[in-house]
Each structure stands twice: as C-alpha cells, then as structure tokens.
C-alpha cells in the first residue's frame, strides 16, 4: 500500500488497484493542488480546504456522507462525528472514513474536533494506519490527538492538518504532537510504502515530507 501526503489533510491511498484521494483542498490553502487521476474521493466535510473535488481530473466516485460503500472490493465506512467539541454547534458535522482493504485498515479522521466516545472507538475498530489532525484551532490539538491515538491503538499514525511553511492557518506545529511519542520516523519524501511489517509495530508515528 502506498500513501502520499499532498499537505494539510489530503492523502492519496493506492492499494489493490484502487486510488482513493481524501479531503482535497484548493490553491488558497498554500499547497500545490493534486494533479492525479483517482477512483474515489472522500470528503470529511464541506469546507474549501477539504472539498475541492471540482479541481480534480478524471471520472471518480465522490463520497461525502456517512454510510457504507463498496468499490472494487474495497469497503469504505463513513462515521458521523463533529468538527468541534460542542456537538457540531460551532463548525458542524465531520465524517471519519474507515477504508478496509484485504490487508490493511486505514482511518482518516478529517477535521475531528473532539476525542472519541466508546461507541465511536468501536465503530472505527482496529487500525493499521490512522491519519489524524494534530494542529488544533479547527480540530483536536496535540494533547487530544495523543489521547485519540491511545484510544485507537493503530500500528502507525500519520499526523496531518498542522502548521508548515506553506500554510497560513493558525495551527500548531507537528512537533507539539511528536513530543508525546518515542517511536517517530520522519521521511524526506511525500510517499510512504507500507507492507506487512507495519503490523508488528505498536503506535509508530510516521511523518512524510512535502
């Protein structure tokens, strides 16, 4: 399985001949808009930095609602959560997407704004890879993100939605999240290729580079 980070909360997952792009952004965010052909696009919520599917090329299926979907033998489950800690009163609904391939389970938490309750932990289930916001302000911050990682116990967690030199949003840097963990691996490239070896790890933090 290959995972490519395009910046902010946008990832491309390429596995089993299926290419899934998650939370595409527009050019105002500060990163280069992805120029890729994909089979599926998921959007956690309808804000400009997460729903720019209109800028993508090709014929793809768009998923932006909670529910269960199957595309080319890949199962996708959207779980309703909230964009804030007040039940959506401030920023509305957020959809967590769990992608189940034959050999890997991946969750993208979108702009999750709260820690998880027990029902949500059970709905998400055991994960190989967790894509988690850590920058605060609009999502959970580093401290809440740490707790969520501990709740879900993924083999690998990849932080997203944090301050970089490209982005103007008032977010905290990824280092504020990484300080809570000892098994941290930073990459010099934006694409990470994962094999069965990740399943032997217990909460490793992978940080791709743009």
PDB file of C-alpha atoms in Angstrom:
ATOM      1  CA  UNK A   1       0.000   0.000   0.000  1.00  0.00           C
ATOM      2  CA  UNK A   2       1.245   3.469  -0.899  1.00  0.00           C
ATOM      3  CA  UNK A   3       0.199   6.589   0.980  1.00  0.00           C
ATOM      4  CA  UNK A   4       1.028  10.028  -0.424  1.00  0.00           C
ATOM      5  CA  UNK A   5       0.567  13.226   1.583  1.00  0.00           C
ATOM      6  CA  UNK A   6      -0.189  16.320  -0.505  1.00  0.00           C
ATOM      7  CA  UNK A   7      -0.358  18.612   2.513  1.00  0.00           C
ATOM      8  CA  UNK A   8      -2.964  19.657   5.066  1.00  0.00           C
ATOM      9  CA  UNK A   9      -5.470  16.744   5.332  1.00  0.00           C
ATOM     10  CA  UNK A  10      -5.141  15.464   1.752  1.00  0.00           C
ATOM     11  CA  UNK A  11      -3.827  11.943   1.190  1.00  0.00           C
ATOM     12  CA  UNK A  12      -3.794   9.522  -1.729  1.00  0.00           C
ATOM     13  CA  UNK A  13      -4.076   5.846  -0.825  1.00  0.00           C
ATOM     14  CA  UNK A  14      -3.103   3.423  -3.595  1.00  0.00           C
ATOM     15  CA  UNK A  15      -3.760  -0.265  -2.944  1.00  0.00           C
ATOM     16  CA  UNK A  16      -5.438  -3.245  -4.629  1.00  0.00           C
ATOM     17  CA  UNK A  17      -5.633  -1.282  -7.886  1.00  0.00           C
ATOM     18  CA  UNK A  18      -7.830   1.375  -6.240  1.00  0.00           C
ATOM     19  CA  UNK A  19      -6.733   5.001  -5.801  1.00  0.00           C
ATOM     20  CA  UNK A  20      -8.547   6.959  -3.083  1.00  0.00           C
ATOM     21  CA  UNK A  21      -7.987  10.680  -2.559  1.00  0.00           C
ATOM     22  CA  UNK A  22      -9.093  12.105   0.772  1.00  0.00           C
ATOM     23  CA  UNK A  23     -10.003  15.725   1.613  1.00  0.00           C
ATOM     24  CA  UNK A  24      -8.684  17.624  -1.452  1.00  0.00           C
ATOM     25  CA  UNK A  25      -8.015  21.367  -0.991  1.00  0.00           C
ATOM     26  CA  UNK A  26      -7.965  24.392  -3.286  1.00  0.00           C
ATOM     27  CA  UNK A  27      -4.922  26.570  -4.069  1.00  0.00           C
ATOM     28  CA  UNK A  28      -5.700  29.138  -1.363  1.00  0.00           C
ATOM     29  CA  UNK A  29      -4.562  26.661   1.298  1.00  0.00           C
ATOM     30  CA  UNK A  30      -0.932  27.092   0.229  1.00  0.00           C
ATOM     31  CA  UNK A  31      -0.006  23.662  -1.109  1.00  0.00           C
ATOM     32  CA  UNK A  32       0.068  22.558  -4.733  1.00  0.00           C
ATOM     33  CA  UNK A  33      -3.315  21.160  -5.816  1.00  0.00           C
ATOM     34  CA  UNK A  34      -3.004  17.400  -6.510  1.00  0.00           C
ATOM     35  CA  UNK A  35      -2.790  16.539 -10.214  1.00  0.00           C
ATOM     36  CA  UNK A  36      -3.789  12.890 -10.081  1.00  0.00           C
ATOM     37  CA  UNK A  37      -6.377  10.532 -11.532  1.00  0.00           C
ATOM     38  CA  UNK A  38      -8.291   8.620  -8.877  1.00  0.00           C
ATOM     39  CA  UNK A  39     -11.161   6.172  -8.493  1.00  0.00           C
ATOM     40  CA  UNK A  40     -12.674   7.579  -5.308  1.00  0.00           C
ATOM     41  CA  UNK A  41     -12.688  10.922  -3.491  1.00  0.00           C
ATOM     42  CA  UNK A  42     -13.809  11.169   0.134  1.00  0.00           C
ATOM     43  CA  UNK A  43     -14.600  14.471   1.844  1.00  0.00           C
ATOM     44  CA  UNK A  44     -14.923  14.686   5.607  1.00  0.00           C
ATOM     45  CA  UNK A  45     -16.898  17.936   5.442  1.00  0.00           C
ATOM     46  CA  UNK A  46     -17.710  20.751   3.061  1.00  0.00           C
ATOM     47  CA  UNK A  47     -15.099  23.410   3.797  1.00  0.00           C
ATOM     48  CA  UNK A  48     -12.869  24.743   0.996  1.00  0.00           C
ATOM     49  CA  UNK A  49      -9.722  23.156   2.393  1.00  0.00           C
ATOM     50  CA  UNK A  50     -11.300  19.682   2.331  1.00  0.00           C
ATOM     51  CA  UNK A  51     -13.831  19.535  -0.549  1.00  0.00           C
ATOM     52  CA  UNK A  52     -12.123  20.737  -3.733  1.00  0.00           C
ATOM     53  CA  UNK A  53     -13.045  17.709  -5.842  1.00  0.00           C
ATOM     54  CA  UNK A  54     -14.014  20.086  -8.674  1.00  0.00           C
ATOM     55  CA  UNK A  55     -10.310  20.722  -9.287  1.00  0.00           C
ATOM     56  CA  UNK A  56      -9.535  17.051  -9.896  1.00  0.00           C
ATOM     57  CA  UNK A  57      -9.469  15.340 -13.271  1.00  0.00           C
ATOM     58  CA  UNK A  58     -10.903  12.005 -14.325  1.00  0.00           C
ATOM     59  CA  UNK A  59     -14.033  10.031 -13.563  1.00  0.00           C
ATOM     60  CA  UNK A  60     -14.261   9.235  -9.850  1.00  0.00           C
ATOM     61  CA  UNK A  61     -16.900   8.398  -7.276  1.00  0.00           C
ATOM     62  CA  UNK A  62     -17.413  11.101  -4.674  1.00  0.00           C
ATOM     63  CA  UNK A  63     -18.284  10.065  -1.105  1.00  0.00           C
ATOM     64  CA  UNK A  64     -19.155  12.817   1.354  1.00  0.00           C
ATOM     65  CA  UNK A  65     -21.836  11.287   3.564  1.00  0.00           C
ATOM     66  CA  UNK A  66     -21.795   8.804   6.410  1.00  0.00           C
ATOM     67  CA  UNK A  67     -22.703   5.263   5.401  1.00  0.00           C
ATOM     68  CA  UNK A  68     -21.243   2.076   3.970  1.00  0.00           C
ATOM     69  CA  UNK A  69     -19.865   1.735   0.457  1.00  0.00           C
ATOM     70  CA  UNK A  70     -18.047  -0.955  -1.531  1.00  0.00           C
ATOM     71  CA  UNK A  71     -15.908  -0.051  -4.541  1.00  0.00           C
ATOM     72  CA  UNK A  72     -13.855  -2.697  -6.354  1.00  0.00           C
ATOM     73  CA  UNK A  73     -13.899  -4.935  -3.259  1.00  0.00           C
ATOM     74  CA  UNK A  74     -12.694  -2.097  -1.037  1.00  0.00           C
ATOM     75  CA  UNK A  75     -15.045  -1.317   1.845  1.00  0.00           C
ATOM     76  CA  UNK A  76     -15.485   2.309   2.898  1.00  0.00           C
ATOM     77  CA  UNK A  77     -17.372   3.288   6.015  1.00  0.00           C
ATOM     78  CA  UNK A  78     -18.251   6.890   6.894  1.00  0.00           C
ATOM     79  CA  UNK A  79     -18.865   7.521  10.592  1.00  0.00           C
ATOM     80  CA  UNK A  80     -20.573  10.699  11.778  1.00  0.00           C
ATOM     81  CA  UNK A  81     -18.575  12.790  14.249  1.00  0.00           C
ATOM     82  CA  UNK A  82     -18.259  16.535  14.833  1.00  0.00           C
ATOM     83  CA  UNK A  83     -15.972  19.370  13.759  1.00  0.00           C
ATOM     84  CA  UNK A  84     -15.903  20.791  17.283  1.00  0.00           C
ATOM     85  CA  UNK A  85     -16.233  19.809  20.927  1.00  0.00           C
ATOM     86  CA  UNK A  86     -19.812  21.133  21.136  1.00  0.00           C
ATOM     87  CA  UNK A  87     -21.662  18.523  19.088  1.00  0.00           C
ATOM     88  CA  UNK A  88     -21.289  20.453  15.845  1.00  0.00           C
ATOM     89  CA  UNK A  89     -22.763  23.725  17.124  1.00  0.00           C
ATOM     90  CA  UNK A  90     -19.632  25.705  16.152  1.00  0.00           C
ATOM     91  CA  UNK A  91     -18.457  24.062  12.924  1.00  0.00           C
ATOM     92  CA  UNK A  92     -20.877  21.298  12.015  1.00  0.00           C
ATOM     93  CA  UNK A  93     -20.550  17.609  11.217  1.00  0.00           C
ATOM     94  CA  UNK A  94     -17.337  15.747  10.398  1.00  0.00           C
ATOM     95  CA  UNK A  95     -17.162  12.317   8.738  1.00  0.00           C
ATOM     96  CA  UNK A  96     -14.482   9.828   9.763  1.00  0.00           C
ATOM     97  CA  UNK A  97     -13.763   7.437   6.896  1.00  0.00           C
ATOM     98  CA  UNK A  98     -12.516   3.909   7.526  1.00  0.00           C
ATOM     99  CA  UNK A  99     -11.073   2.211   4.430  1.00  0.00           C
ATOM    100  CA  UNK A 100     -10.824  -1.563   4.542  1.00  0.00           C
ATOM    101  CA  UNK A 101      -8.579  -3.270   2.006  1.00  0.00           C
ATOM    102  CA  UNK A 102      -7.929  -7.001   2.047  1.00  0.00           C
ATOM    103  CA  UNK A 103      -4.711  -6.479   4.022  1.00  0.00           C
ATOM    104  CA  UNK A 104      -4.929  -3.033   5.637  1.00  0.00           C
ATOM    105  CA  UNK A 105      -7.461  -0.925   7.534  1.00  0.00           C
ATOM    106  CA  UNK A 106      -6.963   2.836   7.333  1.00  0.00           C
ATOM    107  CA  UNK A 107      -8.920   5.644   9.030  1.00  0.00           C
ATOM    108  CA  UNK A 108      -8.924   9.318   8.033  1.00  0.00           C
ATOM    109  CA  UNK A 109     -10.309  11.441  10.868  1.00  0.00           C
ATOM    110  CA  UNK A 110     -10.938  14.575   8.778  1.00  0.00           C
ATOM    111  CA  UNK A 111     -11.367  17.690  10.923  1.00  0.00           C
ATOM    112  CA  UNK A 112     -12.321  15.810  14.065  1.00  0.00           C
ATOM    113  CA  UNK A 113     -12.892  18.326  16.841  1.00  0.00           C
ATOM    114  CA  UNK A 114     -13.240  16.080  19.896  1.00  0.00           C
ATOM    115  CA  UNK A 115     -11.904  12.949  21.495  1.00  0.00           C
ATOM    116  CA  UNK A 116     -13.855   9.761  20.812  1.00  0.00           C
ATOM    117  CA  UNK A 117     -16.510   8.101  22.911  1.00  0.00           C
ATOM    118  CA  UNK A 118     -16.531   4.327  23.352  1.00  0.00           C
ATOM    119  CA  UNK A 119     -19.118   3.778  20.630  1.00  0.00           C
ATOM    120  CA  UNK A 120     -17.027   5.699  18.109  1.00  0.00           C
ATOM    121  CA  UNK A 121     -13.906   3.763  19.080  1.00  0.00           C
ATOM    122  CA  UNK A 122     -15.786   0.519  18.447  1.00  0.00           C
ATOM    123  CA  UNK A 123     -17.186   1.785  15.134  1.00  0.00           C
ATOM    124  CA  UNK A 124     -13.710   2.693  13.883  1.00  0.00           C
ATOM    125  CA  UNK A 125     -12.202  -0.568  15.106  1.00  0.00           C
ATOM    126  CA  UNK A 126      -8.658  -1.902  14.938  1.00  0.00           C
ATOM    127  CA  UNK A 127      -6.456   0.068  12.533  1.00  0.00           C
ATOM    128  CA  UNK A 128      -3.226  -0.441  10.710  1.00  0.00           C
ATOM    129  CA  UNK A 129      -2.940   3.248   9.770  1.00  0.00           C
ATOM    130  CA  UNK A 130      -4.515   6.315  11.385  1.00  0.00           C
ATOM    131  CA  UNK A 131      -4.472   9.704   9.633  1.00  0.00           C
ATOM    132  CA  UNK A 132      -5.050  12.214  12.427  1.00  0.00           C
ATOM    133  CA  UNK A 133      -5.276  16.022  12.704  1.00  0.00           C
ATOM    134  CA  UNK A 134      -2.983  17.477  15.367  1.00  0.00           C
ATOM    135  CA  UNK A 135      -2.790  21.242  14.801  1.00  0.00           C
ATOM    136  CA  UNK A 136      -5.653  22.486  16.957  1.00  0.00           C
ATOM    137  CA  UNK A 137      -7.768  25.647  16.391  1.00  0.00           C
ATOM    138  CA  UNK A 138     -10.140  23.954  13.927  1.00  0.00           C
ATOM    139  CA  UNK A 139      -9.520  20.360  15.045  1.00  0.00           C
ATOM    140  CA  UNK A 140      -8.207  18.498  18.035  1.00  0.00           C
ATOM    141  CA  UNK A 141      -4.830  19.726  19.192  1.00  0.00           C
ATOM    142  CA  UNK A 142      -1.719  17.725  20.064  1.00  0.00           C
ATOM    143  CA  UNK A 143      -2.927  16.712  23.520  1.00  0.00           C
ATOM    144  CA  UNK A 144      -6.316  15.467  22.298  1.00  0.00           C
ATOM    145  CA  UNK A 145      -4.671  13.770  19.311  1.00  0.00           C
ATOM    146  CA  UNK A 146      -2.373  11.882  21.681  1.00  0.00           C
ATOM    147  CA  UNK A 147      -5.403  10.640  23.589  1.00  0.00           C
ATOM    148  CA  UNK A 148      -7.135   9.525  20.368  1.00  0.00           C
ATOM    149  CA  UNK A 149      -4.038   7.576  19.298  1.00  0.00           C
ATOM    150  CA  UNK A 150      -4.103   5.873  22.687  1.00  0.00           C
ATOM    151  CA  UNK A 151      -7.834   5.161  22.300  1.00  0.00           C
ATOM    152  CA  UNK A 152      -7.472   3.575  18.831  1.00  0.00           C
ATOM    153  CA  UNK A 153      -4.026   1.940  19.213  1.00  0.00           C
ATOM    154  CA  UNK A 154      -3.132   1.918  15.487  1.00  0.00           C
ATOM    155  CA  UNK A 155       0.059   0.289  14.274  1.00  0.00           C
ATOM    156  CA  UNK A 156       1.005   3.532  12.512  1.00  0.00           C
ATOM    157  CA  UNK A 157      -0.293   7.076  12.989  1.00  0.00           C
ATOM    158  CA  UNK A 158       0.385   9.821  10.444  1.00  0.00           C
ATOM    159  CA  UNK A 159      -0.231  13.393  11.648  1.00  0.00           C
ATOM    160  CA  UNK A 160      -1.922  15.973   9.404  1.00  0.00           C
ATOM    161  CA  UNK A 161      -3.553  19.412   9.499  1.00  0.00           C
ATOM    162  CA  UNK A 162      -0.706  21.241  11.232  1.00  0.00           C
ATOM    163  CA  UNK A 163       1.392  24.366  10.682  1.00  0.00           C
ATOM    164  CA  UNK A 164       4.036  24.295   7.935  1.00  0.00           C
ATOM    165  CA  UNK A 165       5.860  26.957   5.929  1.00  0.00           C
ATOM    166  CA  UNK A 166       3.226  26.640   3.197  1.00  0.00           C
ATOM    167  CA  UNK A 167       0.093  27.212   5.215  1.00  0.00           C
ATOM    168  CA  UNK A 168      -1.318  30.449   6.633  1.00  0.00           C
ATOM    169  CA  UNK A 169      -3.814  28.967   9.104  1.00  0.00           C
ATOM    170  CA  UNK A 170      -3.199  29.480  12.812  1.00  0.00           C
ATOM    171  CA  UNK A 171      -2.216  25.911  13.638  1.00  0.00           C
ATOM    172  CA  UNK A 172       0.322  24.352  15.966  1.00  0.00           C
ATOM    173  CA  UNK A 173       3.423  22.618  14.547  1.00  0.00           C
ATOM    174  CA  UNK A 174       3.699  18.849  14.312  1.00  0.00           C
ATOM    175  CA  UNK A 175       6.493  18.835  16.895  1.00  0.00           C
ATOM    176  CA  UNK A 176       3.937  19.640  19.600  1.00  0.00           C
ATOM    177  CA  UNK A 177       2.357  16.248  18.845  1.00  0.00           C
ATOM    178  CA  UNK A 178       5.527  14.251  18.208  1.00  0.00           C
ATOM    179  CA  UNK A 179       6.965  15.073  21.655  1.00  0.00           C
ATOM    180  CA  UNK A 180       4.495  12.619  23.202  1.00  0.00           C
ATOM    181  CA  UNK A 181       5.966   9.628  21.340  1.00  0.00           C
ATOM    182  CA  UNK A 182       9.321   7.889  21.140  1.00  0.00           C
ATOM    183  CA  UNK A 183       8.860   5.747  18.020  1.00  0.00           C
ATOM    184  CA  UNK A 184       8.853   8.529  15.412  1.00  0.00           C
ATOM    185  CA  UNK A 185      10.101   8.122  11.851  1.00  0.00           C
ATOM    186  CA  UNK A 186      10.450  11.193   9.615  1.00  0.00           C
ATOM    187  CA  UNK A 187      10.605  10.760   5.844  1.00  0.00           C
ATOM    188  CA  UNK A 188      12.221  13.003   3.246  1.00  0.00           C
ATOM    189  CA  UNK A 189       9.548  12.194   0.663  1.00  0.00           C
ATOM    190  CA  UNK A 190       5.780  12.559   0.481  1.00  0.00           C
ATOM    191  CA  UNK A 191       5.019   8.927  -0.441  1.00  0.00           C
ATOM    192  CA  UNK A 192       5.327   6.102   2.056  1.00  0.00           C
ATOM    193  CA  UNK A 193       5.061   2.451   1.003  1.00  0.00           C
ATOM    194  CA  UNK A 194       3.773   0.156   3.727  1.00  0.00           C
ATOM    195  CA  UNK A 195       3.960  -3.618   3.893  1.00  0.00           C
ATOM    196  CA  UNK A 196       3.026  -6.316   6.347  1.00  0.00           C
ATOM    197  CA  UNK A 197       5.898  -5.279   8.624  1.00  0.00           C
ATOM    198  CA  UNK A 198       3.867  -2.356   9.994  1.00  0.00           C
ATOM    199  CA  UNK A 199       1.507  -4.811  11.696  1.00  0.00           C
ATOM    200  CA  UNK A 200       4.268  -5.766  14.123  1.00  0.00           C
ATOM    201  CA  UNK A 201       4.580  -2.200  15.365  1.00  0.00           C
ATOM    202  CA  UNK A 202       2.728  -0.667  18.268  1.00  0.00           C
ATOM    203  CA  UNK A 203       1.948   3.007  17.744  1.00  0.00           C
ATOM    204  CA  UNK A 204       4.692   4.173  15.425  1.00  0.00           C
ATOM    205  CA  UNK A 205       4.410   7.766  14.181  1.00  0.00           C
ATOM    206  CA  UNK A 206       5.298   8.293  10.510  1.00  0.00           C
ATOM    207  CA  UNK A 207       5.824  11.847   9.252  1.00  0.00           C
ATOM    208  CA  UNK A 208       6.044  12.278   5.461  1.00  0.00           C
ATOM    209  CA  UNK A 209       7.500  15.450   3.944  1.00  0.00           C
ATOM    210  CA  UNK A 210       6.078  17.688   1.206  1.00  0.00           C
TER     211      UNK A 210
END
